[in-house]
mmCIF file of C-alpha atoms and ligand atoms in Angstrom:
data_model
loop_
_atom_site.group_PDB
_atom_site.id
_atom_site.type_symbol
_atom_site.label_atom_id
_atom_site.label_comp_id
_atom_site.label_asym_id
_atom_site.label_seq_id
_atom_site.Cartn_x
_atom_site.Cartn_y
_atom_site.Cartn_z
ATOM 1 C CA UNK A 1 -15.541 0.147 -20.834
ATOM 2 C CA UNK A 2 -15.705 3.322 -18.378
ATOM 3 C CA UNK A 3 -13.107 3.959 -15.993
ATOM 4 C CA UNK A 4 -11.858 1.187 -13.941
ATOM 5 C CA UNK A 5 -12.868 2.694 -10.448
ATOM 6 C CA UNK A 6 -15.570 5.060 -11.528
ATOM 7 C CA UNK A 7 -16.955 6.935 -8.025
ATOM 8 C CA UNK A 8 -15.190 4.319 -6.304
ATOM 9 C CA UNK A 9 -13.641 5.456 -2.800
ATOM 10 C CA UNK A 10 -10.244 4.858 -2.113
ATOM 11 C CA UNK A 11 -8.417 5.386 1.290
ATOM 12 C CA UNK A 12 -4.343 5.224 0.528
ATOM 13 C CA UNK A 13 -1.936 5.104 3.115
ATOM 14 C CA UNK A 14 1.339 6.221 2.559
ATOM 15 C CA UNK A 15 -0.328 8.468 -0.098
ATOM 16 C CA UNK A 16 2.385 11.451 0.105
ATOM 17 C CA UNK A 17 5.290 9.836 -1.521
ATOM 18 C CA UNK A 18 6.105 7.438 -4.270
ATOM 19 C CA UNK A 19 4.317 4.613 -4.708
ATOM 20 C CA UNK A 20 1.176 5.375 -2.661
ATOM 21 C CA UNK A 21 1.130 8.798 -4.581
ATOM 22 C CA UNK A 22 1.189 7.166 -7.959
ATOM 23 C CA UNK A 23 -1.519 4.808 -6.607
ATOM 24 C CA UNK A 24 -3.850 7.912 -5.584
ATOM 25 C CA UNK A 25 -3.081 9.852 -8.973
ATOM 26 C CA UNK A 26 -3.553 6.325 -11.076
ATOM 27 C CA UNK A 27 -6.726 5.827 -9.051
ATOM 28 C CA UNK A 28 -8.140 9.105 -9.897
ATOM 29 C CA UNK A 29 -7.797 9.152 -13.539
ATOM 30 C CA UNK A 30 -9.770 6.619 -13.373
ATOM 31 C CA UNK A 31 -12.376 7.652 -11.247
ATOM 32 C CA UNK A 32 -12.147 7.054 -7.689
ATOM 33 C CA UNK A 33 -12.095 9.854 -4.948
ATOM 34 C CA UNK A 34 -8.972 9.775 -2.772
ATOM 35 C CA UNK A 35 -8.889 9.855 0.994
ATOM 36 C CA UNK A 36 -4.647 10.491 1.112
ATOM 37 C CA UNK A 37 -3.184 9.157 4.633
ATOM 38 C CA UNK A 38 0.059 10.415 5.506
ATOM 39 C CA UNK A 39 2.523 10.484 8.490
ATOM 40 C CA UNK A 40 3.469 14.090 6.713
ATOM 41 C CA UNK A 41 0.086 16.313 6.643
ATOM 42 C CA UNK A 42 1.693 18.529 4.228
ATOM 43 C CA UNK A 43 3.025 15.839 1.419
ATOM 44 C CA UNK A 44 -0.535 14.296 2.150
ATOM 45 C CA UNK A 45 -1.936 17.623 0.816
ATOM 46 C CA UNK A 46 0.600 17.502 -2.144
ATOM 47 C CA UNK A 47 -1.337 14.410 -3.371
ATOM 48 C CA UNK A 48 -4.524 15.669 -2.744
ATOM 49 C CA UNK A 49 -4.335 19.434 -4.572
ATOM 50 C CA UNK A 50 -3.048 16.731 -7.752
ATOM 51 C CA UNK A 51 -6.518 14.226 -7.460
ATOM 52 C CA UNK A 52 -8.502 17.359 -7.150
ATOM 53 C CA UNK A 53 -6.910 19.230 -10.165
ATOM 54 C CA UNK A 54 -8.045 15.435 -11.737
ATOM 55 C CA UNK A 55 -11.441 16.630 -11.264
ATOM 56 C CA UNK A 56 -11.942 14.556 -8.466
ATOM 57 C CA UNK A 57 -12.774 14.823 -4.409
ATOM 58 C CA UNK A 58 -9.957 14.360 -2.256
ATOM 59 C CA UNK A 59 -9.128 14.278 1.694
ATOM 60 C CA UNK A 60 -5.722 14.497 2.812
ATOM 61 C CA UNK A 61 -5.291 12.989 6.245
ATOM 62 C CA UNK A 62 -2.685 13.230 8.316
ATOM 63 C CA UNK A 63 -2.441 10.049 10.267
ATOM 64 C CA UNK A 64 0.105 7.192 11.918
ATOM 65 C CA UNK A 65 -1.207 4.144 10.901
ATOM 66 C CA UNK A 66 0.918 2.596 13.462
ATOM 67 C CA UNK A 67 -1.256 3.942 16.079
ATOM 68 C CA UNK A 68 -4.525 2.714 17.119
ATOM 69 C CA UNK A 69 -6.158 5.924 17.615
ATOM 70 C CA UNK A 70 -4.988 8.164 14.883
ATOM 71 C CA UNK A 71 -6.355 4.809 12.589
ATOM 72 C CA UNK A 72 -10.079 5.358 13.845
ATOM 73 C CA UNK A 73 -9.804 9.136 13.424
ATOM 74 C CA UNK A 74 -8.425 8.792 9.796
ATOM 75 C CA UNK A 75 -11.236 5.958 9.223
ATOM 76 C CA UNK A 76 -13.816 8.598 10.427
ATOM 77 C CA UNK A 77 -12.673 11.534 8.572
ATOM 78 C CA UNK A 78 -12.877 9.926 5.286
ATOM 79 C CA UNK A 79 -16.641 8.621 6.011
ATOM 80 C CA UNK A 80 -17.419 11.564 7.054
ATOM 81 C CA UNK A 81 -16.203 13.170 3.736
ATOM 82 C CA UNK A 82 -17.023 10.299 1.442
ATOM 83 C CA UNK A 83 -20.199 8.267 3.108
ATOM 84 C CA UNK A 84 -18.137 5.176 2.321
ATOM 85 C CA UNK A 85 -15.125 3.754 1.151
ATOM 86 C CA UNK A 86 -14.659 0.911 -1.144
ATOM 87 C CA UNK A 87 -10.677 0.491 -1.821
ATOM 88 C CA UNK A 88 -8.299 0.108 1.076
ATOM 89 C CA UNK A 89 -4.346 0.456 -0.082
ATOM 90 C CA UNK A 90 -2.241 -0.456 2.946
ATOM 91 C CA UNK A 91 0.756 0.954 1.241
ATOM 92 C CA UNK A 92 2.848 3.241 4.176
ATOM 93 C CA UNK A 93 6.374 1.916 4.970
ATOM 94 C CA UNK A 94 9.553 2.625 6.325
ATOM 95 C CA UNK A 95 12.588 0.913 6.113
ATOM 96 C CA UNK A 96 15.081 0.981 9.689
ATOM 97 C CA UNK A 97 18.270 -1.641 7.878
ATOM 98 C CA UNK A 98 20.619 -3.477 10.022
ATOM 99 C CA UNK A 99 22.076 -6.737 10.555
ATOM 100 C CA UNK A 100 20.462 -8.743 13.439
ATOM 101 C CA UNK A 101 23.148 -8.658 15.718
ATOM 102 C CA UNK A 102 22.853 -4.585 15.359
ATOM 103 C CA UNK A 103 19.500 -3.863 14.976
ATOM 104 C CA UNK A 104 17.917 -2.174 17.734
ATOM 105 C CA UNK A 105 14.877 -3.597 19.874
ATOM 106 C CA UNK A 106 13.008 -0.103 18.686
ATOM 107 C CA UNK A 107 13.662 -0.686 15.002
ATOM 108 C CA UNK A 108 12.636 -3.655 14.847
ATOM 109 C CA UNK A 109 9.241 -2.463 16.698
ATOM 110 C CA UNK A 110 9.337 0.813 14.732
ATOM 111 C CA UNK A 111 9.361 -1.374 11.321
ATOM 112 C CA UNK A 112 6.483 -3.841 12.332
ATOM 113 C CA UNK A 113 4.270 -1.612 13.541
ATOM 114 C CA UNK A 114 4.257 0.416 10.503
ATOM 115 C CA UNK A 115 3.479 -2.630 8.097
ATOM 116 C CA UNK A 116 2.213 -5.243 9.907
ATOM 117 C CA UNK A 117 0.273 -3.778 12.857
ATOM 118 C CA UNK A 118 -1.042 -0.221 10.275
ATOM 119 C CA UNK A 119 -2.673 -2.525 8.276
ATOM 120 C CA UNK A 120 -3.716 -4.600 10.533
ATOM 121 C CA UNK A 121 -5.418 -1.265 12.127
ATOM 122 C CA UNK A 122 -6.593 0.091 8.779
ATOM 123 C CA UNK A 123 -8.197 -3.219 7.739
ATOM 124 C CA UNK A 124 -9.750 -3.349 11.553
ATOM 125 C CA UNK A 125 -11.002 -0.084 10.921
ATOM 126 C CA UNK A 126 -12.235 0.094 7.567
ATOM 127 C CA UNK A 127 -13.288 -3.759 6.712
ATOM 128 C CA UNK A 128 -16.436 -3.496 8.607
ATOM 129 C CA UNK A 129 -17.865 -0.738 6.846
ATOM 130 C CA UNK A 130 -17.349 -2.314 3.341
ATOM 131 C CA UNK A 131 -18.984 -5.716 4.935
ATOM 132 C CA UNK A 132 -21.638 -3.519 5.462
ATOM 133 C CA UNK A 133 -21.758 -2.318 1.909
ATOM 134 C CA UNK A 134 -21.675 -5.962 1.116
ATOM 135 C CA UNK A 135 -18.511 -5.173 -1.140
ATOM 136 C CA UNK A 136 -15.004 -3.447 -0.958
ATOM 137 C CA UNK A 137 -11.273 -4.499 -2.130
ATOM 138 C CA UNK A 138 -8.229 -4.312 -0.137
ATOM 139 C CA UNK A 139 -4.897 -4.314 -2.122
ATOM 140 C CA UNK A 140 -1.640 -4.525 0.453
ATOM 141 C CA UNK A 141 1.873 -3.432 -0.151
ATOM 142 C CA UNK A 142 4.407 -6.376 0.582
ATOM 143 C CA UNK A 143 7.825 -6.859 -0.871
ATOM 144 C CA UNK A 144 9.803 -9.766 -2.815
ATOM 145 C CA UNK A 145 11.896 -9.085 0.967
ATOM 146 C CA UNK A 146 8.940 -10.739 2.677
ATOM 147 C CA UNK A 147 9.834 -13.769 -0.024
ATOM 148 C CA UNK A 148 13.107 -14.315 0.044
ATOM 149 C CA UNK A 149 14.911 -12.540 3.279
ATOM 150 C CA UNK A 150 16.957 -9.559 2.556
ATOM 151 C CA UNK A 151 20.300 -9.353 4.623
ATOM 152 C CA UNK A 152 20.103 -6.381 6.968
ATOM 153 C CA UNK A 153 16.451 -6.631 6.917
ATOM 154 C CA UNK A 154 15.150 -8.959 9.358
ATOM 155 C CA UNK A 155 12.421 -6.503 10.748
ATOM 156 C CA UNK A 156 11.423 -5.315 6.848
ATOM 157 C CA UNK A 157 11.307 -9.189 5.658
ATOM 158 C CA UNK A 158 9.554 -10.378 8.479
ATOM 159 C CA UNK A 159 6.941 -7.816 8.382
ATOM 160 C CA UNK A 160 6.325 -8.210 4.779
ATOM 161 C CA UNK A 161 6.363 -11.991 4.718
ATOM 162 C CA UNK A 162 3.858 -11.477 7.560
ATOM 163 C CA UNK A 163 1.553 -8.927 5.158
ATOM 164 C CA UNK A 164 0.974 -12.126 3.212
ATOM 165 C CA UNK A 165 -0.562 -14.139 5.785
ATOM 166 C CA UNK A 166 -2.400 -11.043 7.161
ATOM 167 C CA UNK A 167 -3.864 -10.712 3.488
ATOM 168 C CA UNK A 168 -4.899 -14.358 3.544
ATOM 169 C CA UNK A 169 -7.025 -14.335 6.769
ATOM 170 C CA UNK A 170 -8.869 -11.095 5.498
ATOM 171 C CA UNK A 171 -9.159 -12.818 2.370
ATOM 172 C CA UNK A 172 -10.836 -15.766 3.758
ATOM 173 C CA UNK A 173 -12.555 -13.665 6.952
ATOM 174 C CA UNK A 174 -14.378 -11.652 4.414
ATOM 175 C CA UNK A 175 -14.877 -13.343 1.077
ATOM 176 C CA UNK A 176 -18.436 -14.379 1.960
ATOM 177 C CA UNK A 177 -18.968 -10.556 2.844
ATOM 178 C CA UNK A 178 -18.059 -9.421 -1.299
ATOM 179 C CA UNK A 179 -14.336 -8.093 0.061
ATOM 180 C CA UNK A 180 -10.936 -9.172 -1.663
ATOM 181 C CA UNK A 181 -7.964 -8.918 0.008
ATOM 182 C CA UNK A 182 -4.709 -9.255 -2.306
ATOM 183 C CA UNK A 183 -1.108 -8.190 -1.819
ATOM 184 C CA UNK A 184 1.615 -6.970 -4.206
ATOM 185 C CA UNK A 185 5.406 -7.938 -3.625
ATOM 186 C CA UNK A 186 7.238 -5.620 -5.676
ATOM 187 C CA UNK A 187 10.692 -5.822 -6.346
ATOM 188 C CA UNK A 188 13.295 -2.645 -6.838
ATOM 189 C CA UNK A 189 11.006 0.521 -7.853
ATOM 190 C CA UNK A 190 12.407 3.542 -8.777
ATOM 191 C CA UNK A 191 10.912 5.497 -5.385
ATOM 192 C CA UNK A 192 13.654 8.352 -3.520
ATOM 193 C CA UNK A 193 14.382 5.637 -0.901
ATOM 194 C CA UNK A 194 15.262 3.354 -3.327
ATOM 195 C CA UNK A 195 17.193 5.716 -5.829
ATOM 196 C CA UNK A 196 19.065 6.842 -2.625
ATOM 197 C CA UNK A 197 20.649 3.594 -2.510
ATOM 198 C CA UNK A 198 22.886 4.976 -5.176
ATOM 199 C CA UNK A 199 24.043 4.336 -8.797
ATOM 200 C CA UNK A 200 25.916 1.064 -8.155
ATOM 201 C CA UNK A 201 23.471 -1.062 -6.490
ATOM 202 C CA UNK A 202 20.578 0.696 -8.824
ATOM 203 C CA UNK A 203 23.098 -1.034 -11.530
ATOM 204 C CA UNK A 204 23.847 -4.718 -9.752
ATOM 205 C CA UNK A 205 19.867 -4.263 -8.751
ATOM 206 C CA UNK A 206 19.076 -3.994 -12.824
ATOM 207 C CA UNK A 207 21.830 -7.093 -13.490
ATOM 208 C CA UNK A 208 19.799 -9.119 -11.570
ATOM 209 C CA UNK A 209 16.878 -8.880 -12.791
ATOM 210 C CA UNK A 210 15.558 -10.930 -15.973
ATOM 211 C CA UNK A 211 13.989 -7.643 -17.748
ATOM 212 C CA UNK A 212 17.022 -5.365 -17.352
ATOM 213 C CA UNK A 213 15.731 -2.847 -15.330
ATOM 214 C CA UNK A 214 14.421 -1.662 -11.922
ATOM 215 C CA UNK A 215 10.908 -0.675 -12.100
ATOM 216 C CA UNK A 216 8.762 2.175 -11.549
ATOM 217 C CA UNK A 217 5.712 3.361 -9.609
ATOM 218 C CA UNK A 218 3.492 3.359 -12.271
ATOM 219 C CA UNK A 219 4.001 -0.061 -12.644
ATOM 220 C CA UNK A 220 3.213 -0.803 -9.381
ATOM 221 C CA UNK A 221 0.323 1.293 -9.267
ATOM 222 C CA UNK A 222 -1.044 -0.413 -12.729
ATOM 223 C CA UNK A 223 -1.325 -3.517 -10.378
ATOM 224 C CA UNK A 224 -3.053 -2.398 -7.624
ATOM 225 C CA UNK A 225 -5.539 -0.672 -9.840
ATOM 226 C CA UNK A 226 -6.389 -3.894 -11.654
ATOM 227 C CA UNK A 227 -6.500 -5.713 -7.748
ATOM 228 C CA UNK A 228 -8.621 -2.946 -6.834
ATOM 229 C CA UNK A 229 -10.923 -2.814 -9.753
ATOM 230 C CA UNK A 230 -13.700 -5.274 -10.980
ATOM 231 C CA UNK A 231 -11.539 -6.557 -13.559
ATOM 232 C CA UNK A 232 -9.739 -8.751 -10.173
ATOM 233 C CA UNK A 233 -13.484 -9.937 -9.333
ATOM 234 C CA UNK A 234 -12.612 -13.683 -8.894
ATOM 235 C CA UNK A 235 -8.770 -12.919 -7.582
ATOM 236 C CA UNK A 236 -8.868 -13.260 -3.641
ATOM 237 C CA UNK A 237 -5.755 -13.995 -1.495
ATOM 238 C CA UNK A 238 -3.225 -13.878 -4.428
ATOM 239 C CA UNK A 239 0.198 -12.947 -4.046
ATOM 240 C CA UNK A 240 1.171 -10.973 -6.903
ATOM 241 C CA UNK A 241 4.710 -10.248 -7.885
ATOM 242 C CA UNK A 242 5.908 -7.012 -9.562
ATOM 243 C CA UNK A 243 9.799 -7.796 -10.127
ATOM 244 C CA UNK A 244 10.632 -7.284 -13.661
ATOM 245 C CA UNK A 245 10.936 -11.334 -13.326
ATOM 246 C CA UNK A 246 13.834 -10.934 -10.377
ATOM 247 C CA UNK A 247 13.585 -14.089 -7.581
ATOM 248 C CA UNK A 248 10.926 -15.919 -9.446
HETATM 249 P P1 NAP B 1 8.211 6.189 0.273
HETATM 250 O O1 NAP B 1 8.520 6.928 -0.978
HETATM 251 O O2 NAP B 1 9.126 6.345 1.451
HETATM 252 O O3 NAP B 1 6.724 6.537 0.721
HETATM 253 C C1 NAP B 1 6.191 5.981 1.886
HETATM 254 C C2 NAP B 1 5.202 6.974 2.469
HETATM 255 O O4 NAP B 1 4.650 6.365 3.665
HETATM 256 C C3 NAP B 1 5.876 8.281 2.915
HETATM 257 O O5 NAP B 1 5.098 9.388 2.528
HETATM 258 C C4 NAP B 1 5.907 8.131 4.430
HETATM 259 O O6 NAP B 1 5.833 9.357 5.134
HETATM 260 C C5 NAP B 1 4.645 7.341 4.691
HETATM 261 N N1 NAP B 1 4.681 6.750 6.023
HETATM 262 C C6 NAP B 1 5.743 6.219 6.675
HETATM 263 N N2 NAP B 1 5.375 5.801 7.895
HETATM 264 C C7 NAP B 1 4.042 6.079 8.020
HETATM 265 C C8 NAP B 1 3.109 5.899 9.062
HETATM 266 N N3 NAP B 1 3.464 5.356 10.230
HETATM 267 N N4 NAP B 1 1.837 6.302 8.858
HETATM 268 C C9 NAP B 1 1.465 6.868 7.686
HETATM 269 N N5 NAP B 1 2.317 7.085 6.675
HETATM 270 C C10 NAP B 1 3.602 6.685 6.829
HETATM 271 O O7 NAP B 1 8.146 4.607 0.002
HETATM 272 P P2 NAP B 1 7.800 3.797 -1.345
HETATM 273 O O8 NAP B 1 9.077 3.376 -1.943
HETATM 274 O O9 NAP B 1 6.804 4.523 -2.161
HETATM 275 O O10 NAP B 1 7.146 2.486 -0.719
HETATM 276 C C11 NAP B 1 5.746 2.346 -0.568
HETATM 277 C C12 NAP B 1 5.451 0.921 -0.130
HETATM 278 O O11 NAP B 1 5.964 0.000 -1.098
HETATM 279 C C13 NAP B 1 6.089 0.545 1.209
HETATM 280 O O12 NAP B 1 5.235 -0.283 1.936
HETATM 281 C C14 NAP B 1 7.329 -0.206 0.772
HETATM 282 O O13 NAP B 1 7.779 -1.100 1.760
HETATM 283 C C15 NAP B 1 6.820 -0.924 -0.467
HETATM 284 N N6 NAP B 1 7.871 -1.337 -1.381
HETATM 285 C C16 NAP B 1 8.655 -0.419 -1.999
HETATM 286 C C17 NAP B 1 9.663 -0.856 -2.847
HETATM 287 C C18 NAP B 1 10.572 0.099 -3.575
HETATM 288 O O14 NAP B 1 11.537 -0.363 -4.195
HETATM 289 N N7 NAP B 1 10.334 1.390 -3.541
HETATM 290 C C19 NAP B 1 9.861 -2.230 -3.055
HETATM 291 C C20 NAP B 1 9.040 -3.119 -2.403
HETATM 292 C C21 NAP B 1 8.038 -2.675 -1.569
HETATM 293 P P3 NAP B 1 7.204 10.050 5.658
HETATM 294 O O15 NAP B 1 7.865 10.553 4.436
HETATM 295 O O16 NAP B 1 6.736 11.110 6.586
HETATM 296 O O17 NAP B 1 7.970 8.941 6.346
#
């Protein structure tokens, strides 16, 4: 077997950090070309010098996926570079923590427009084109917080429990169109926000979980390769959890 997204196009949001950059590197090696959103242009460039010194074409795009506007732009940009694009990762997040009774109107905003309304926007954006194409996968980032309500997290948990029923309706809206629409809920991942959480919740975080350990981006990424490749081609509207085993 070749590589798993051989001159696929991919268009990865949140592509400058952590796990969308281990997603764009992951997709490269095997094959795909790499349109690399980012709120930071220059982190977005980052990923993009690495795909290209994979041997493959990359864009780096600075966009907010939270806005309407700089979505179309980004959309356009990497059609313009790429003629198509077959992989959307709807990966960018932020995380604004507090406790409802001190969590600010604007946080909570802040936090749902990032993950529910970007890829809402992105899949707006881009869906259309792959129906056109007649084929196209669409892997989105959720969390086991959108499963089981994290204290302090009512605008994070909300908006990822909500990235699962936005993944279901694009499953079903475009199934008939060759598109599949999955979404990941990982659990703790060795990312800077996370490892800035510091040693002793990294250590009650690894207690708690059935394999030991928190887990790492590759391991994320490995999923959303396989979701993104033709090795998913009869997986639609699944709900895939990447926990080490933790709230199973
Ligand atoms: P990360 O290291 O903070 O990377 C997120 C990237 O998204 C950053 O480069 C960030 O740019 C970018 N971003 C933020 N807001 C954006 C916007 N409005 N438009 C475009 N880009 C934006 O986070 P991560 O840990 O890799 O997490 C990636 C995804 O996995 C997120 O959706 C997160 O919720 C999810 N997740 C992570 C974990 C974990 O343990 N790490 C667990 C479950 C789910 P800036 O640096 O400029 O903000």
């Amino acid at each position: 077997m070749g590589p798993l997204l051989r001159d696929r196009v991919a268009f990865v949001t949140g592509a400058g950090a952590g796990i969308g950059r281990t997603i764009a590197r992951r997709f490269a090696e095997e094959g795909a070309d790499i349109a690399a959103v980012d709120l930071n242009g220059p982190a977005a460039e980052e990923t993009a010098a690495f795909v290209r010194a994979l041997g493959r074409r990359a864009e780096a795009i600075r966009a907010d996926v939270a806005n309407a506007h700089d979505v179309q732009a980004a959309a356009g940009r990497a059609l313009e570079a790429f003629g198509r694009i077959d992989v959307l990762v709807n990966n960018a997040g932020i995380t604004l923590d507090a406790t409802i009774p001190e969590m600010s109107e604007a946080d909570w905003d802040a936090v749902l427009d990032v993950h529910l309304k970007g890829t809402f926007l992105c899949t707006r954006a881009i869906a259309p084109r792959m129906r056109e194409a007649g084929r196209g996968a669409i892997v989105n980032m959720s969390s086991i917080s959108g499963k089981i309500g994290n204290i302090g997290q009512a605008n994070y948990s909300s908006a990822k429990a909500g990235l699962v029923a936005l993944t279901k309706v694009t499953a079903r809206e475009f199934a008939a169109h060759g598109i599949r629409a999955n979404v990941i809920q990982p659990g703790l991942i060795g990312t800077p926000p996370t490892l800035e959480r510091g040693e002793a919740k990294l250590r009650e975080g690894a207690a708690g979980t059935p394999l030991g350990r928190i887990g790492t981006p590759d391991e994320v990424a490995s999923v959303a390769l396989f979701l993104a490749s033709d090795m998913a081609s009869f997986v639609t509207g699944a709900v895939i959890e990447v926990t080490g085993g933790r709230h199973m």
